[in-house]
Amino acid sequence: MSHQFPEHFYWGVSDSAHQTEGHNHNDWTAWEQDHAKGLADQAQARLLAQARYTGTMPDWATIKQQATRPYNYISGAACDRYNRYGDDFTLAKELGCSAYRLSIEWSRIEPVEGVFDKKAIEHYQAIINTLRQSNLEPFITLWHWTIPRWLRDKGGWTSKAVIDHFCKYVDVVAQALATNVQFWITINEPLVYASAAYHQGIFPPQHTSWTEYMRVINNLNRAHTKAYAVIKHTNPAALVGIAKSAVHFEACHNRFVNRLIKTRADWWWNYRFMNKIIDSFDFIGINHYHHNLINHTLNQNENERISDLGWELFPESIYHVLNDFSRYQRPLYITEHGLADNTDKYRAWFITETLKHVHRALADGVDVRGYFHWSLTDNFEWDKGFWPRFGLYKIDYATQQRIKRPSADVFKNIAATNQLAV
Ligand code: BGC
């Protein structure tokens, strides 16, 4: 038996500029330089702090060596994607992909306030041309968590001025790439960013303020709505969406109190942001990694299988989030899904099982139009650095060699045939 996916279903891989390009000069690179030693010294303590919420701890013995070295936390040359994009697109093509999601680095386009770098713009034009020549549909994220340093110095996403700055940048990029890009993602996971940077104090600038947290969410909200109009003004035929972190909150035993908590969690994390931009998206990018079982309190997951980061691997949850987000009656693209799995122990299983549930959602009539695996290659995993390995291809960072993991062939068999054998 096999599960056939709809005709024109996009199969892709997904990544972001800062995590792959190398040699950026933004707020993150500055923070990495200043904090690498502290991050290395506190690596275990930070994971233990996370474990207090998730109930799981990564296998410290296997990651200790890398996680305790400062250079792990400095993005440096990263995957050298800035130079190797052509070869990497070839790898994606060989995996049967028909689409590629990547982001534009704002700090390259506008290194100085109001000064737009022609060379950087041409670089991204060349990237898009290469994607087109390879028959890979570009899905372009305009903002994936890094900002130019001049903007950081003005208060970053807490400042009101950020909205106009963002729209000017979006306007320049939209005009430069208009003829070649149909799918635009304005912002990647607004709540994850706002929470990690301004509430939990994990990402730069590591603030822990409720008022700033709320202000940043509101600014991201307004920035999306305005950017939507800016892109449409340049190209009315463009399709503009957002990449939303979608969590499956599950009420244990369907108990009343658990359902109550679920309703509130869903509202806050999944729906509130979307409801505020309700008239300003043509599709939703679903970034899905987490299931959250509620039993009087959050995160009571069974954790039968976990990734190297300690995240539960629960394939069924995608079925629920796809159904949940179908309420917006717009096409859904799974713009991120994947796992940190250095030894490739679970990746093939996780992809296959997850796609069975995507197929189930399709059979229910949910309008899912693509699946993008995070990620083509290993890359720089933000405050955790290089040790979490998300790639269908492993990277040997000493040589930048790409080494195919066995799960890549499993993904390829599905993507290239547009069907899943079950
Ligand atoms: C982010 C990616 C990140 C991935 C795995 C998503 O929340 O968009 O940048 O690498 O999760 O943690």
mmCIF file of N, CA and C in Angstrom, residues 44 58 63 165 196 296:
data_model
loop_
_atom_site.group_PDB
_atom_site.id
_atom_site.type_symbol
_atom_site.label_atom_id
_atom_site.label_comp_id
_atom_site.label_asym_id
_atom_site.label_seq_id
_atom_site.Cartn_x
_atom_site.Cartn_y
_atom_site.Cartn_z
ATOM 1 N N GLN A 44 25.968 22.667 30.749
ATOM 2 C CA GLN A 44 25.201 21.633 31.445
ATOM 3 C C GLN A 44 24.099 22.264 32.296
ATOM 4 N N PRO A 58 19.258 16.024 27.595
ATOM 5 C CA PRO A 58 20.040 15.362 26.551
ATOM 6 C C PRO A 58 21.112 14.473 27.191
ATOM 7 N N ILE A 63 27.455 14.685 24.411
ATOM 8 C CA ILE A 63 27.585 16.048 23.856
ATOM 9 C C ILE A 63 28.594 16.907 24.618
ATOM 10 N N HIS A 165 11.650 50.649 9.868
ATOM 11 C CA HIS A 165 12.935 50.128 9.373
ATOM 12 C C HIS A 165 12.716 48.800 8.641
ATOM 13 N N ALA A 196 12.242 33.840 23.736
ATOM 14 C CA ALA A 196 13.632 33.486 24.046
ATOM 15 C C ALA A 196 14.491 34.720 24.305
ATOM 16 N N HIS A 296 -2.617 18.663 34.631
ATOM 17 C CA HIS A 296 -2.618 19.690 35.687
ATOM 18 C C HIS A 296 -1.570 20.758 35.435
#
